[in-house]
């Protein structure tokens, strides 16, 4: 069982700040009636306001949580408190035989895993009717083509009129054409159009950013109109941008990449009760990045929980792309903690060169992972920067508030540190920081 979980890694799993604060309050031995552990499972009973104590348990191999409390948050404050207690006072949780309520939970988890594996195997064995599938693809291609032609005319009109009048236009203008793209079965285009509407009122340089996005839309249109002449992976990238989704079972039939993967960063975002979480992995042997996407509605838990700063031996399968980043876990072992920061690119110039090469292969990359070593945070009038030893600087995200900026500077103490961030072509959003052998999360 890992012996070096940190409080930052545990708190990164909290669904919100209130849960993190409440969990911190329960991270003391006096709050627990009983505690125990066996191999990779820990459990405890915490007395709450009710007659019976709440039973919390954690399978550290994922980690996975369960608690008998009525909270709809996941993990709840009891799970967080128990995990924090393990991270900060591991000697308080003694090795013992698990009670019945723990063994029953483990047995049910094992049964669910077996059933899920059986269902997945059956789905992979089923062969879809190729004729019916070809008809569905052709019908969607027809609808998307009609929508693409309508979007081209709309964009021509916008550019012909110029961008200066856009701030006076209502949101309805953007929403109408976006809704038309949804009808044309191209939801990816609808998302980009609605994002464009939000850029117009976000700073003095809005026109440059709008023009860049319009150019990418034109590139999508040009690519789709000659899609049959392009390489297969480029066709897949185009369809993904338009909103075509690939079946996970189909993806998992691809080549598996086995490595020791470091969970280098994580960020969760919420929009209209749909929570999305991006988890970045880095292959130690292959020097490859992988992106795992998880989605959950409301307070429902994410399907998988990976702690930044931990390692896991796993086989990943990447989604087809001209520059593969998104992946699925096919098989995995228990996560472990190693007292070692990840290797990184030494200079910012080298990192941007890597990004440029990736963008040449796939111009649709919205976020690109940059793992930088020996950089120092700086504060200037326009915002926060990272500077490498060659004096090259990289601007940090405008969304970084003053507290995070000063926290980053305090962690560095004026000395170089290692960071993992998402680069969007203009700004870097920091997700993780390593100071010597210690990990700190900035992802939420």
Short mmCIF file of C-alpha atoms in Angstrom, two decimals:
data_model
loop_
_atom_site.label_atom_id
_atom_site.label_comp_id
_atom_site.label_asym_id
_atom_site.label_seq_id
_atom_site.Cartn_x
_atom_site.Cartn_y
_atom_site.Cartn_z
CA UNK A 1 0.00 0.00 0.00
CA UNK A 2 1.35 3.48 -0.81
CA UNK A 3 2.87 5.16 2.22
CA UNK A 4 3.39 8.64 0.91
CA UNK A 5 0.01 10.09 0.02
CA UNK A 6 0.02 13.85 0.55
CA UNK A 7 -2.73 16.15 1.77
CA UNK A 8 -2.61 18.07 -1.53
CA UNK A 9 -3.27 14.87 -3.48
CA UNK A 10 -6.22 14.00 -1.25
CA UNK A 11 -7.76 17.48 -1.30
CA UNK A 12 -7.53 17.51 -5.10
CA UNK A 13 -10.35 14.94 -5.03
CA UNK A 14 -12.72 17.20 -3.06
CA UNK A 15 -15.86 18.13 -5.04
CA UNK A 16 -15.76 21.70 -3.68
CA UNK A 17 -14.04 23.95 -1.15
CA UNK A 18 -16.68 23.31 1.53
CA UNK A 19 -16.10 19.54 1.35
CA UNK A 20 -12.34 20.06 1.57
CA UNK A 21 -12.74 22.22 4.68
CA UNK A 22 -15.12 19.76 6.34
CA UNK A 23 -12.86 16.83 5.46
CA UNK A 24 -9.92 18.66 7.00
CA UNK A 25 -11.91 19.00 10.24
CA UNK A 26 -12.41 15.21 10.38
CA UNK A 27 -8.73 14.37 9.82
CA UNK A 28 -8.06 13.68 13.47
CA UNK A 29 -8.12 10.42 15.46
CA UNK A 30 -10.60 11.78 18.02
CA UNK A 31 -13.32 12.01 15.37
CA UNK A 32 -13.24 8.26 14.64
CA UNK A 33 -14.69 5.46 16.75
CA UNK A 34 -12.72 2.78 14.89
CA UNK A 35 -10.11 2.64 12.15
CA UNK A 36 -8.51 -0.19 10.20
CA UNK A 37 -6.66 -1.22 7.08
CA UNK A 38 -5.79 -4.34 5.14
CA UNK A 39 -3.56 -4.22 2.07
CA UNK A 40 -4.99 -1.45 -0.14
CA UNK A 41 -8.25 -0.91 1.78
CA UNK A 42 -8.85 1.42 4.74
CA UNK A 43 -12.01 2.01 6.71
CA UNK A 44 -13.37 3.82 9.72
CA UNK A 45 -16.50 4.68 11.70
CA UNK A 46 -17.17 8.36 12.35
CA UNK A 47 -19.83 9.49 14.83
CA UNK A 48 -22.15 12.03 13.23
CA UNK A 49 -25.40 13.64 14.30
CA UNK A 50 -27.36 10.40 13.99
CA UNK A 51 -27.64 7.42 16.32
CA UNK A 52 -25.37 5.16 14.26
CA UNK A 53 -21.85 6.12 13.21
CA UNK A 54 -21.12 6.66 9.54
CA UNK A 55 -19.12 3.89 7.90
CA UNK A 56 -16.48 5.18 5.47
CA UNK A 57 -14.22 2.99 3.36
CA UNK A 58 -11.66 3.55 0.63
CA UNK A 59 -10.14 1.20 -1.93
CA UNK A 60 -6.77 2.89 -2.46
CA UNK A 61 -6.03 1.01 -5.67
CA UNK A 62 -8.11 3.53 -7.66
CA UNK A 63 -9.00 5.17 -5.17
CA UNK A 64 -12.72 4.39 -4.77
CA UNK A 65 -14.93 5.62 -1.90
CA UNK A 66 -18.06 4.53 -0.09
CA UNK A 67 -19.79 6.02 2.95
CA UNK A 68 -23.10 5.36 4.68
CA UNK A 69 -23.79 9.08 5.22
CA UNK A 70 -26.63 10.75 3.23
CA UNK A 71 -24.37 13.25 1.46
CA UNK A 72 -24.73 13.45 -2.32
CA UNK A 73 -21.20 14.78 -2.72
CA UNK A 74 -18.50 12.39 -3.81
CA UNK A 75 -16.22 11.83 -2.08
CA UNK A 76 -17.99 13.04 1.03
CA UNK A 77 -16.31 14.78 3.95
CA UNK A 78 -15.94 11.49 5.82
CA UNK A 79 -14.06 9.87 2.95
CA UNK A 80 -11.83 12.92 2.65
CA UNK A 81 -11.22 13.01 6.40
CA UNK A 82 -10.31 9.32 6.48
CA UNK A 83 -7.95 9.72 3.52
CA UNK A 84 -6.31 12.81 5.06
CA UNK A 85 -5.81 10.90 8.28
CA UNK A 86 -3.96 8.20 6.34
CA UNK A 87 -1.80 10.80 4.59
CA UNK A 88 -0.88 12.73 7.72
CA UNK A 89 -1.12 10.19 10.54
CA UNK A 90 -0.71 6.73 8.96
CA UNK A 91 0.22 5.17 12.30
CA UNK A 92 -3.31 5.76 13.58
CA UNK A 93 -4.76 3.26 11.09
CA UNK A 94 -3.71 -0.21 12.22
CA UNK A 95 -3.62 -3.45 10.23
CA UNK A 96 -6.56 -5.69 11.12
CA UNK A 97 -9.25 -7.91 9.62
CA UNK A 98 -12.00 -5.93 7.86
CA UNK A 99 -15.54 -5.95 9.29
CA UNK A 100 -18.41 -7.46 7.34
CA UNK A 101 -19.56 -4.15 5.85
CA UNK A 102 -16.14 -3.71 4.25
CA UNK A 103 -15.84 -7.25 2.87
CA UNK A 104 -19.37 -6.99 1.42
CA UNK A 105 -18.44 -3.78 -0.37
CA UNK A 106 -15.25 -5.30 -1.79
CA UNK A 107 -17.17 -8.37 -2.96
CA UNK A 108 -19.79 -6.20 -4.71
CA UNK A 109 -17.04 -4.18 -6.41
CA UNK A 110 -15.42 -7.37 -7.67
CA UNK A 111 -18.74 -8.66 -9.02
CA UNK A 112 -19.47 -5.39 -10.81
CA UNK A 113 -16.01 -5.42 -12.38
CA UNK A 114 -16.55 -8.97 -13.66
CA UNK A 115 -19.96 -8.14 -15.12
CA UNK A 116 -18.61 -5.02 -16.78
CA UNK A 117 -15.77 -7.01 -18.33
CA UNK A 118 -18.24 -9.60 -19.63
CA UNK A 119 -20.46 -6.90 -21.17
CA UNK A 120 -17.48 -5.25 -22.80
CA UNK A 121 -16.32 -8.56 -24.25
CA UNK A 122 -19.80 -9.25 -25.67
CA UNK A 123 -20.01 -5.78 -27.23
CA UNK A 124 -16.63 -6.26 -28.86
CA UNK A 125 -17.76 -9.61 -30.28
CA UNK A 126 -20.88 -8.13 -31.81
CA UNK A 127 -20.36 -7.11 -35.40
CA UNK A 128 -22.55 -4.28 -36.63
CA UNK A 129 -24.42 -4.66 -39.88
CA UNK A 130 -21.99 -3.00 -42.34
CA UNK A 131 -24.77 -2.06 -44.80
CA UNK A 132 -26.94 -0.39 -42.15
CA UNK A 133 -23.88 1.34 -40.69
CA UNK A 134 -22.87 2.66 -44.11
CA UNK A 135 -26.40 4.05 -44.62
CA UNK A 136 -26.29 5.86 -41.27
CA UNK A 137 -22.89 7.36 -42.05
CA UNK A 138 -24.04 8.49 -45.49
CA UNK A 139 -27.19 10.12 -44.08
CA UNK A 140 -25.23 11.99 -41.43
CA UNK A 141 -22.66 13.03 -44.04
CA UNK A 142 -25.50 14.51 -46.11
CA UNK A 143 -26.90 16.48 -43.17
CA UNK A 144 -23.48 17.75 -42.10
CA UNK A 145 -22.64 18.78 -45.67
CA UNK A 146 -25.83 20.85 -45.86
CA UNK A 147 -25.02 22.48 -42.53
CA UNK A 148 -21.44 23.18 -43.64
CA UNK A 149 -22.64 24.99 -46.75
CA UNK A 150 -24.99 27.13 -44.69
CA UNK A 151 -22.19 27.95 -42.24
CA UNK A 152 -19.87 28.95 -45.09
CA UNK A 153 -22.42 31.48 -46.39
CA UNK A 154 -22.97 32.81 -42.86
CA UNK A 155 -19.24 33.25 -42.29
CA UNK A 156 -18.80 34.96 -45.66
CA UNK A 157 -21.48 37.49 -44.67
CA UNK A 158 -19.84 38.09 -41.26
CA UNK A 159 -16.41 38.71 -42.74
CA UNK A 160 -17.79 40.86 -45.56
CA UNK A 161 -19.52 43.13 -43.02
CA UNK A 162 -16.39 43.31 -40.86
CA UNK A 163 -15.90 42.58 -37.17
CA UNK A 164 -16.48 46.09 -35.82
CA UNK A 165 -20.25 45.62 -35.55
CA UNK A 166 -20.12 42.33 -33.65
CA UNK A 167 -20.24 43.89 -30.14
CA UNK A 168 -23.62 45.44 -31.09
CA UNK A 169 -25.09 42.13 -32.23
CA UNK A 170 -27.27 40.13 -29.85
CA UNK A 171 -26.40 36.65 -28.65
CA UNK A 172 -29.40 35.42 -30.61
CA UNK A 173 -27.42 35.82 -33.85
CA UNK A 174 -24.83 33.30 -32.67
CA UNK A 175 -27.33 30.99 -31.03
CA UNK A 176 -29.44 30.73 -34.20
CA UNK A 177 -26.60 29.52 -36.39
CA UNK A 178 -25.34 27.28 -33.58
CA UNK A 179 -28.78 25.66 -33.28
CA UNK A 180 -28.73 25.08 -37.03
CA UNK A 181 -25.43 23.18 -36.65
CA UNK A 182 -27.02 21.00 -33.98
CA UNK A 183 -29.84 20.19 -36.41
CA UNK A 184 -27.19 19.34 -39.00
CA UNK A 185 -25.66 16.82 -36.54
CA UNK A 186 -22.50 18.90 -36.12
CA UNK A 187 -22.61 19.80 -32.39
CA UNK A 188 -18.87 20.48 -32.38
CA UNK A 189 -19.42 23.45 -34.68
CA UNK A 190 -22.28 24.66 -32.45
CA UNK A 191 -19.98 24.64 -29.43
CA UNK A 192 -17.32 26.68 -31.22
CA UNK A 193 -19.86 29.25 -32.41
CA UNK A 194 -21.24 29.75 -28.91
CA UNK A 195 -17.71 30.14 -27.56
CA UNK A 196 -17.10 32.81 -30.20
CA UNK A 197 -20.03 34.79 -28.87
CA UNK A 198 -18.39 34.94 -25.46
CA UNK A 199 -15.00 36.15 -26.73
CA UNK A 200 -16.32 39.45 -28.08
CA UNK A 201 -16.68 41.08 -24.67
CA UNK A 202 -13.45 39.77 -23.09
CA UNK A 203 -10.72 42.35 -23.55
CA UNK A 204 -9.30 44.83 -26.02
CA UNK A 205 -7.78 42.12 -28.25
CA UNK A 206 -11.10 40.34 -28.81
CA UNK A 207 -11.06 41.01 -32.58
CA UNK A 208 -7.75 39.17 -33.03
CA UNK A 209 -9.02 36.15 -31.16
CA UNK A 210 -12.35 36.15 -33.01
CA UNK A 211 -10.58 36.34 -36.36
CA UNK A 212 -8.35 33.43 -35.35
CA UNK A 213 -11.39 31.32 -34.42
CA UNK A 214 -13.15 32.23 -37.67
CA UNK A 215 -10.06 31.11 -39.56
CA UNK A 216 -10.16 27.74 -37.82
CA UNK A 217 -13.82 27.36 -38.76
CA UNK A 218 -12.95 28.05 -42.41
CA UNK A 219 -10.18 25.46 -42.17
CA UNK A 220 -12.71 22.93 -40.85
CA UNK A 221 -15.06 23.68 -43.73
CA UNK A 222 -12.32 23.34 -46.33
CA UNK A 223 -11.13 20.09 -44.77
CA UNK A 224 -14.60 18.54 -44.63
CA UNK A 225 -15.36 19.40 -48.26
CA UNK A 226 -12.34 17.35 -49.36
CA UNK A 227 -12.40 14.85 -46.52
CA UNK A 228 -12.28 11.76 -48.74
CA UNK A 229 -8.88 12.81 -50.12
CA UNK A 230 -7.25 13.14 -46.68
CA UNK A 231 -5.42 10.51 -44.58
CA UNK A 232 -7.63 8.42 -42.32
CA UNK A 233 -6.36 9.95 -39.07
CA UNK A 234 -6.95 13.47 -40.44
CA UNK A 235 -10.49 12.47 -41.39
CA UNK A 236 -11.01 11.25 -37.81
CA UNK A 237 -9.75 14.57 -36.41
CA UNK A 238 -12.12 16.51 -38.66
CA UNK A 239 -15.12 14.40 -37.71
CA UNK A 240 -14.23 14.73 -34.02
CA UNK A 241 -14.20 18.53 -34.36
CA UNK A 242 -17.62 18.40 -36.00
CA UNK A 243 -19.00 16.34 -33.15
CA UNK A 244 -18.66 12.73 -34.28
CA UNK A 245 -17.99 10.52 -31.25
CA UNK A 246 -16.11 7.24 -31.32
CA UNK A 247 -17.42 4.18 -29.50
CA UNK A 248 -15.16 3.34 -26.55
CA UNK A 249 -15.31 -0.38 -27.28
CA UNK A 250 -14.10 0.34 -30.79
CA UNK A 251 -11.25 2.48 -29.48
CA UNK A 252 -10.18 -0.23 -27.03
CA UNK A 253 -9.55 -2.65 -29.90
CA UNK A 254 -6.57 -0.50 -30.91
CA UNK A 255 -2.94 -0.99 -29.96
CA UNK A 256 -2.22 -0.84 -26.22
CA UNK A 257 0.68 1.24 -24.90
CA UNK A 258 2.08 -0.20 -21.67
CA UNK A 259 4.11 2.10 -19.46
CA UNK A 260 4.57 3.43 -15.97
CA UNK A 261 2.37 6.50 -16.17
CA UNK A 262 2.73 9.48 -13.87
CA UNK A 263 -0.48 11.41 -13.15
CA UNK A 264 0.98 14.86 -13.79
CA UNK A 265 -2.09 17.09 -13.64
CA UNK A 266 -5.84 17.31 -13.30
CA UNK A 267 -8.51 19.95 -13.81
CA UNK A 268 -12.29 19.80 -13.35
CA UNK A 269 -14.79 22.24 -14.86
CA UNK A 270 -18.58 22.48 -14.66
CA UNK A 271 -21.15 23.78 -17.13
CA UNK A 272 -24.89 23.45 -16.60
CA UNK A 273 -24.50 20.64 -14.03
CA UNK A 274 -22.25 18.63 -16.34
CA UNK A 275 -18.83 18.21 -14.77
CA UNK A 276 -15.85 17.43 -16.97
CA UNK A 277 -12.45 16.43 -15.67
CA UNK A 278 -9.20 16.28 -17.61
CA UNK A 279 -6.42 14.08 -16.25
CA UNK A 280 -2.96 14.23 -17.85
CA UNK A 281 -0.61 11.26 -17.71
CA UNK A 282 3.06 11.09 -18.69
CA UNK A 283 4.72 7.81 -19.76
CA UNK A 284 8.09 7.46 -18.07
CA UNK A 285 9.56 5.06 -20.67
CA UNK A 286 7.81 6.35 -23.80
CA UNK A 287 7.94 10.08 -22.88
CA UNK A 288 4.35 10.29 -24.11
CA UNK A 289 1.46 12.39 -22.82
CA UNK A 290 -2.04 10.97 -22.53
CA UNK A 291 -5.32 12.73 -21.72
CA UNK A 292 -8.15 10.99 -19.87
CA UNK A 293 -11.59 12.64 -19.98
CA UNK A 294 -14.28 11.90 -17.40
CA UNK A 295 -17.82 13.29 -17.27
CA UNK A 296 -20.42 13.29 -14.49
CA UNK A 297 -23.81 14.95 -13.98
CA UNK A 298 -24.58 16.89 -10.82
CA UNK A 299 -23.09 15.22 -7.74
CA UNK A 300 -22.59 11.86 -9.43
CA UNK A 301 -19.03 10.53 -8.94
CA UNK A 302 -16.55 10.32 -11.78
CA UNK A 303 -16.05 6.80 -13.06
CA UNK A 304 -12.37 6.74 -12.16
CA UNK A 305 -10.23 8.58 -9.63
CA UNK A 306 -6.53 9.10 -10.26
CA UNK A 307 -4.47 11.16 -7.85
CA UNK A 308 -1.99 13.65 -9.34
CA UNK A 309 1.55 12.91 -8.22
CA UNK A 310 1.04 9.12 -8.23
CA UNK A 311 2.28 6.50 -10.66
CA UNK A 312 0.38 3.56 -12.10
CA UNK A 313 1.38 0.75 -14.42
CA UNK A 314 -1.28 0.67 -17.12
CA UNK A 315 -2.04 -0.19 -20.73
CA UNK A 316 -3.56 2.78 -22.58
CA UNK A 317 -5.25 2.87 -25.96
CA UNK A 318 -5.23 6.21 -27.79
CA UNK A 319 -8.08 7.62 -29.85
CA UNK A 320 -7.10 7.77 -33.55
CA UNK A 321 -5.63 11.17 -34.42
CA UNK A 322 -2.85 12.80 -36.41
CA UNK A 323 -1.42 13.71 -32.98
CA UNK A 324 -2.89 11.27 -30.44
CA UNK A 325 -3.44 12.63 -26.93
CA UNK A 326 -6.81 11.41 -25.67
CA UNK A 327 -6.72 7.83 -24.39
CA UNK A 328 -8.62 5.16 -22.47
CA UNK A 329 -7.28 2.85 -19.77
CA UNK A 330 -7.53 -0.74 -20.92
CA UNK A 331 -5.86 -2.39 -17.91
CA UNK A 332 -4.15 -0.96 -14.84
CA UNK A 333 -2.40 -1.88 -11.62
CA UNK A 334 -2.63 -0.21 -8.23
CA UNK A 335 -1.36 3.38 -8.07
CA UNK A 336 1.89 3.96 -6.18
CA UNK A 337 3.68 7.03 -4.89
CA UNK A 338 7.31 7.56 -5.86
CA UNK A 339 9.39 10.36 -4.35
CA UNK A 340 10.50 11.69 -7.69
CA UNK A 341 9.38 14.64 -9.83
CA UNK A 342 8.74 13.99 -13.53
CA UNK A 343 11.32 14.69 -16.20
CA UNK A 344 10.57 17.81 -18.22
CA UNK A 345 11.66 19.96 -21.12
CA UNK A 346 14.49 22.21 -19.97
CA UNK A 347 13.69 25.34 -21.99
CA UNK A 348 10.51 27.16 -22.92
CA UNK A 349 11.75 27.46 -26.51
CA UNK A 350 11.98 23.66 -26.75
CA UNK A 351 8.47 23.30 -25.32
CA UNK A 352 6.97 25.74 -27.83
CA UNK A 353 8.83 23.98 -30.64
CA UNK A 354 7.21 20.69 -29.57
CA UNK A 355 3.83 22.41 -29.52
CA UNK A 356 4.40 23.84 -33.01
CA UNK A 357 5.18 20.40 -34.40
CA UNK A 358 2.05 18.98 -32.79
CA UNK A 359 -0.07 21.83 -34.17
CA UNK A 360 1.30 21.20 -37.67
CA UNK A 361 0.00 17.63 -37.43
CA UNK A 362 -3.33 18.53 -35.81
CA UNK A 363 -4.37 22.21 -35.95
CA UNK A 364 -7.40 21.51 -33.72
CA UNK A 365 -5.43 21.13 -30.49
CA UNK A 366 -7.13 23.41 -27.97
CA UNK A 367 -4.96 22.49 -24.98
CA UNK A 368 -1.44 21.11 -25.09
CA UNK A 369 0.50 19.77 -22.08
CA UNK A 370 3.80 21.50 -21.32
CA UNK A 371 6.06 19.96 -18.69
CA UNK A 372 8.74 22.49 -17.78
CA UNK A 373 11.76 22.25 -15.49
CA UNK A 374 13.87 24.99 -13.97
CA UNK A 375 11.39 27.84 -14.40
CA UNK A 376 10.83 30.74 -12.00
CA UNK A 377 7.52 32.65 -11.59
CA UNK A 378 7.61 36.41 -12.08
CA UNK A 379 5.09 39.17 -11.58
CA UNK A 380 4.81 42.02 -14.10
CA UNK A 381 2.29 44.76 -14.73
CA UNK A 382 0.32 42.67 -17.26
CA UNK A 383 0.25 39.56 -15.10
CA UNK A 384 2.22 36.50 -14.05
CA UNK A 385 4.98 34.90 -16.14
CA UNK A 386 7.28 31.90 -16.07
CA UNK A 387 10.92 32.47 -16.98
CA UNK A 388 13.48 29.80 -17.83
CA UNK A 389 17.24 29.92 -17.40
CA UNK A 390 17.69 31.35 -20.90
CA UNK A 391 15.52 34.33 -19.99
CA UNK A 392 12.58 33.27 -22.20
CA UNK A 393 9.18 33.96 -20.62
CA UNK A 394 5.75 32.37 -20.96
CA UNK A 395 2.57 34.25 -19.91
CA UNK A 396 0.36 32.51 -17.38
CA UNK A 397 -3.41 32.32 -17.67
CA UNK A 398 -5.37 35.47 -16.94
CA UNK A 399 -7.67 33.29 -14.85
CA UNK A 400 -4.89 32.83 -12.27
CA UNK A 401 -5.93 34.98 -9.33
CA UNK A 402 -3.57 36.95 -7.11
CA UNK A 403 -3.63 34.28 -4.39
CA UNK A 404 -2.48 31.52 -6.76
CA UNK A 405 0.22 33.74 -8.24
CA UNK A 406 1.70 34.61 -4.88
CA UNK A 407 1.35 31.00 -3.75
CA UNK A 408 3.36 29.91 -6.79
CA UNK A 409 6.03 32.49 -6.03
CA UNK A 410 6.14 31.38 -2.38
CA UNK A 411 6.59 27.74 -3.39
CA UNK A 412 9.52 28.64 -5.61
CA UNK A 413 11.15 30.93 -3.05
CA UNK A 414 12.79 32.60 -6.03
CA UNK A 415 14.39 29.32 -7.11
CA UNK A 416 13.58 27.12 -10.14
CA UNK A 417 10.76 24.60 -9.93
CA UNK A 418 8.96 22.13 -12.25
CA UNK A 419 5.44 22.75 -13.56
CA UNK A 420 2.83 21.05 -15.71
CA UNK A 421 0.37 23.29 -17.51
CA UNK A 422 -2.10 23.43 -20.39
CA UNK A 423 -0.94 25.74 -23.21
CA UNK A 424 -3.64 27.22 -25.47
CA UNK A 425 -1.26 29.01 -27.83
CA UNK A 426 -1.38 32.25 -25.83
CA UNK A 427 -1.42 31.47 -22.11
CA UNK A 428 -0.34 28.63 -19.83
CA UNK A 429 -2.74 27.35 -17.16
CA UNK A 430 -0.74 25.67 -14.41
CA UNK A 431 -2.14 22.39 -13.08
CA UNK A 432 0.76 20.99 -11.05
CA UNK A 433 3.96 22.14 -9.36
CA UNK A 434 6.91 20.12 -8.07
CA UNK A 435 9.34 21.60 -5.58
CA UNK A 436 12.13 19.07 -5.17
CA UNK A 437 10.21 15.88 -4.30
CA UNK A 438 6.97 17.53 -3.17
CA UNK A 439 3.87 17.81 -5.35
CA UNK A 440 1.32 20.67 -5.26
CA UNK A 441 -1.91 20.76 -7.26
CA UNK A 442 -3.26 23.87 -8.98
CA UNK A 443 -5.91 22.10 -11.08
CA UNK A 444 -9.19 23.26 -9.48
#
